[in-house]
XYZ file of C-alpha atoms in Angstrom:
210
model
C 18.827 -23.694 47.139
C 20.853 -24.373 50.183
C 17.958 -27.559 50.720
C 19.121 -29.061 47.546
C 23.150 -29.321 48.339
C 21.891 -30.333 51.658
C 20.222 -33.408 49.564
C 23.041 -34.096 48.183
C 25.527 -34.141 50.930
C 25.223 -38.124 51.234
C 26.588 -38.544 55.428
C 23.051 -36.638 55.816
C 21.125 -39.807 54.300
C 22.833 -42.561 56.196
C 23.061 -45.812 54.081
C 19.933 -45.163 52.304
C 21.755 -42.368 50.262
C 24.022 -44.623 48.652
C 21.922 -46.798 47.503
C 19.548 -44.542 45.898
C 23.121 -43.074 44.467
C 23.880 -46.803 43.146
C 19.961 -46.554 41.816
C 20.597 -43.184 39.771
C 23.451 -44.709 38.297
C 21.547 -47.573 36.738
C 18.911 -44.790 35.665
C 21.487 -42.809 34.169
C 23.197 -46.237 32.146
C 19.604 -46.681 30.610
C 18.491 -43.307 29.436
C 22.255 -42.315 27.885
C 22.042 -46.206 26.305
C 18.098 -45.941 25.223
C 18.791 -41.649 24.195
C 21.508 -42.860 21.471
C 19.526 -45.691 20.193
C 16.486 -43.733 19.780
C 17.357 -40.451 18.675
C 20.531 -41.839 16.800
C 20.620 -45.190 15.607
C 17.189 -46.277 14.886
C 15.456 -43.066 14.304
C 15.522 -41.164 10.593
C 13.218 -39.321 8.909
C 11.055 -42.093 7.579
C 8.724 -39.801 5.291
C 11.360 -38.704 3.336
C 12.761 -42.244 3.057
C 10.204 -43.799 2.108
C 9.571 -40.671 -0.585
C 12.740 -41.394 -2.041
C 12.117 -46.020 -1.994
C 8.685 -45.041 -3.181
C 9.893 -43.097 -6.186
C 12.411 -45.565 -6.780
C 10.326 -48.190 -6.814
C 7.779 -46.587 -9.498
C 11.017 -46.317 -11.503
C 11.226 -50.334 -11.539
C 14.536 -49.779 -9.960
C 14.329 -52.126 -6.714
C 18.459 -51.576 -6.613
C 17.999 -48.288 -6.060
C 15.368 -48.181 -3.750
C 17.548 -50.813 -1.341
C 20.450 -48.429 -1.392
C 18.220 -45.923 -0.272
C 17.828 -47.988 2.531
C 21.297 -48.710 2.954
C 21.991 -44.940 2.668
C 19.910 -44.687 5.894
C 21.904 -46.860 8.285
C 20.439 -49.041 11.178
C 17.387 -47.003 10.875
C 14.619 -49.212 12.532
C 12.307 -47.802 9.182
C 14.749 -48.891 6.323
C 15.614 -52.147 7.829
C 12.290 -53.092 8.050
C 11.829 -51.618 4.210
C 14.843 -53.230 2.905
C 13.264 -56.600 3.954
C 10.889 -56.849 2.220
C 12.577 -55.044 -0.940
C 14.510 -57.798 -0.914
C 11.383 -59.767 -1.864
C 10.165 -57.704 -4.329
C 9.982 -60.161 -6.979
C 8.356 -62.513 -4.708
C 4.957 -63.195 -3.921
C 2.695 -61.127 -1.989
C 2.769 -63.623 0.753
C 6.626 -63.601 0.787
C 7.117 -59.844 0.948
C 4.288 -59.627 3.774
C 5.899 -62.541 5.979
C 9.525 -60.402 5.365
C 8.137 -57.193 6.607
C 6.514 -58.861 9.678
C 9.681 -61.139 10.275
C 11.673 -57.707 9.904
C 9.229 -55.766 12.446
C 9.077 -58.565 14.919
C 13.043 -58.174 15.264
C 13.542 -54.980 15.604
C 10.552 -53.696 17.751
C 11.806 -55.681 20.831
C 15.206 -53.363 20.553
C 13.146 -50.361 20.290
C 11.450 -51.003 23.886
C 13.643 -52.569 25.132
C 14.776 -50.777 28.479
C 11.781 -48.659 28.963
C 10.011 -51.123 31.179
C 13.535 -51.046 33.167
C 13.977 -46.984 33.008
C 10.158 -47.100 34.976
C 10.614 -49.579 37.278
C 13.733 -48.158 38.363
C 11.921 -44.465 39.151
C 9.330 -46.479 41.111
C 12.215 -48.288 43.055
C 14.330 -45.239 43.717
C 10.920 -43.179 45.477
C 10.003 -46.012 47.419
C 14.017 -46.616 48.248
C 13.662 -43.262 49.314
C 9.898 -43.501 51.102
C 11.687 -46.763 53.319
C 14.839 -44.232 53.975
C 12.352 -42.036 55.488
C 10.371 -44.466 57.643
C 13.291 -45.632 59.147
C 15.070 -41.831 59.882
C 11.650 -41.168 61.578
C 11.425 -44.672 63.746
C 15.283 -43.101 64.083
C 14.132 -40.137 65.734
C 11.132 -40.708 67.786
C 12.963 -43.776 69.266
C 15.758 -41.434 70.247
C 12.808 -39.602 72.504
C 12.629 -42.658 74.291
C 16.142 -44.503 74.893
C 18.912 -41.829 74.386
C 20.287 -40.254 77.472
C 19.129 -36.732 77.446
C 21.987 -34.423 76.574
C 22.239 -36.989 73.546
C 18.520 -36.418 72.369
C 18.542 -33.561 70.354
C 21.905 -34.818 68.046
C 20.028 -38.217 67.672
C 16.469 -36.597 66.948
C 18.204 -34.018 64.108
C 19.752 -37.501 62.571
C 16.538 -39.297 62.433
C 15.222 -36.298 60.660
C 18.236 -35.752 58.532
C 18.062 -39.295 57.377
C 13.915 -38.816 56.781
C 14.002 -35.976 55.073
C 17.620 -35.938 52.990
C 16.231 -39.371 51.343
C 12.905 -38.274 50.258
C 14.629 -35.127 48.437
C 17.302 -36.857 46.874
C 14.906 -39.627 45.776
C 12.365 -37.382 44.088
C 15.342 -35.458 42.550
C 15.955 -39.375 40.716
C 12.787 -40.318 40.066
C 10.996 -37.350 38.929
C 13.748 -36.802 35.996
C 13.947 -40.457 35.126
C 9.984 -40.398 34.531
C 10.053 -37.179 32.174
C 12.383 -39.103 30.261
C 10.402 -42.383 30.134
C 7.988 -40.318 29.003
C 9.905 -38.245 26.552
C 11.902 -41.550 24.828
C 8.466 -43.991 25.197
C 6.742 -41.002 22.851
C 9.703 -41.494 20.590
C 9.665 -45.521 20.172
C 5.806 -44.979 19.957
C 6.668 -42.712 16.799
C 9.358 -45.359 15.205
C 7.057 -47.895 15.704
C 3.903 -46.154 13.958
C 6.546 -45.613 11.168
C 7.628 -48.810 10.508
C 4.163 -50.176 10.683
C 2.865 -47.547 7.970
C 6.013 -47.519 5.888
C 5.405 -51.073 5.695
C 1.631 -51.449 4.421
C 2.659 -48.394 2.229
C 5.302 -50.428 0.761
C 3.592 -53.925 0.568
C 0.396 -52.235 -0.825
C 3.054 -50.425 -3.706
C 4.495 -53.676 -4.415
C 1.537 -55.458 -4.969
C 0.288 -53.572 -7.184
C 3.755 -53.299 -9.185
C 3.238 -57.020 -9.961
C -0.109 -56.805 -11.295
């Protein structure tokens, strides 16, 4: 325990600590931005949605079935079904080319920041692998130029610098990969959703016209 609030004391890290510090902040800005638009805005319970649009729908009640959609929010899964609800009365053709025009807009928004929330856990450990080459050229050059009563304080910064960088930087990186992992498994999900909820839906609609 007393290891990690060494870590964190940042005059034990030199320079190196505050900019893995400026790092985690960036980390931190993307998983509190991509946690409220995954988990709040864009996700819903798309089987019962669709449940309720489906049974809607088989009522010849397209009104209904769009306010069901409406009744979901910015869902990522009712925009994508109010699109091409919207073109219920149109051609197969048309309510295919709304549901893809609807999916191609919002999947980008979905992802988007993932790639980032990865590459900046890969930056911050080798931010933190570079912070501990140079506390260690730090230290074994102190073995050869510092005067000798001067050695040992030089040699314990070197190390200080080696090791306090590599902590703090796997303390950073290892949480911002779990939750890569955890919010890439739940724009995997919303994605899978909107790509069955609409064949379900342009399958249902075809076959209302016929």
């Amino acid at each position: 325990m007393e290891g990690f609030k060494t870590a964190f004391k940042l005059e034990n890290g030199g320079i190196w600590m505050w900019l893995l510090v400026l790092i985690s902040i960036f980390v931190v800005a993307v998983v509190v931005e991509r946690i409220y638009f995954l988990f709040f805005k864009y996700n819903t319970n798309a089987k019962t949605l669709f449940q309720a649009v489906q049974r809607s729908v088989m009522a010849d009640n397209i009104d209904q079935a769009i306010k069901n959609c409406n009744a979901a929010g910015s869902a990522a899964v009712a925009q994508v079904i109010k699109a091409g609800l919207t073109r219920a009365n149109k051609s197969d053709v048309d309510i295919q080319n709304a549901l893809e025009e609807a999916s191609l807009e919002i999947m980008p928004n979905i992802t988007k920041g993932l790639p980032t929330l990865n590459s900046l856990a890969n930056i911050v450990t080798l931010a933190g692998l570079l912070g501990t080459i140079v506390g260690l050229i730090s230290a074994f050059g102190a073995l050869e130029s510092a005067a000798p009563d001067k050695r040992q304080e030089m040699l314990s910064k070197g190390i200080a610098i080696a090791m306090n960088t590599t902590a703090l930087a796997l303390l950073i990186a290892i949480p911002a990969l779990c939750f890569h992992a955890v919010l890439s498994a739940v724009a995997r999900r919303i994605i899978a959703d909107i790509e069955l909820c609409s064949t379900k839906l342009a399958n249902m609609l075809s076959a209302r016209t016929k």
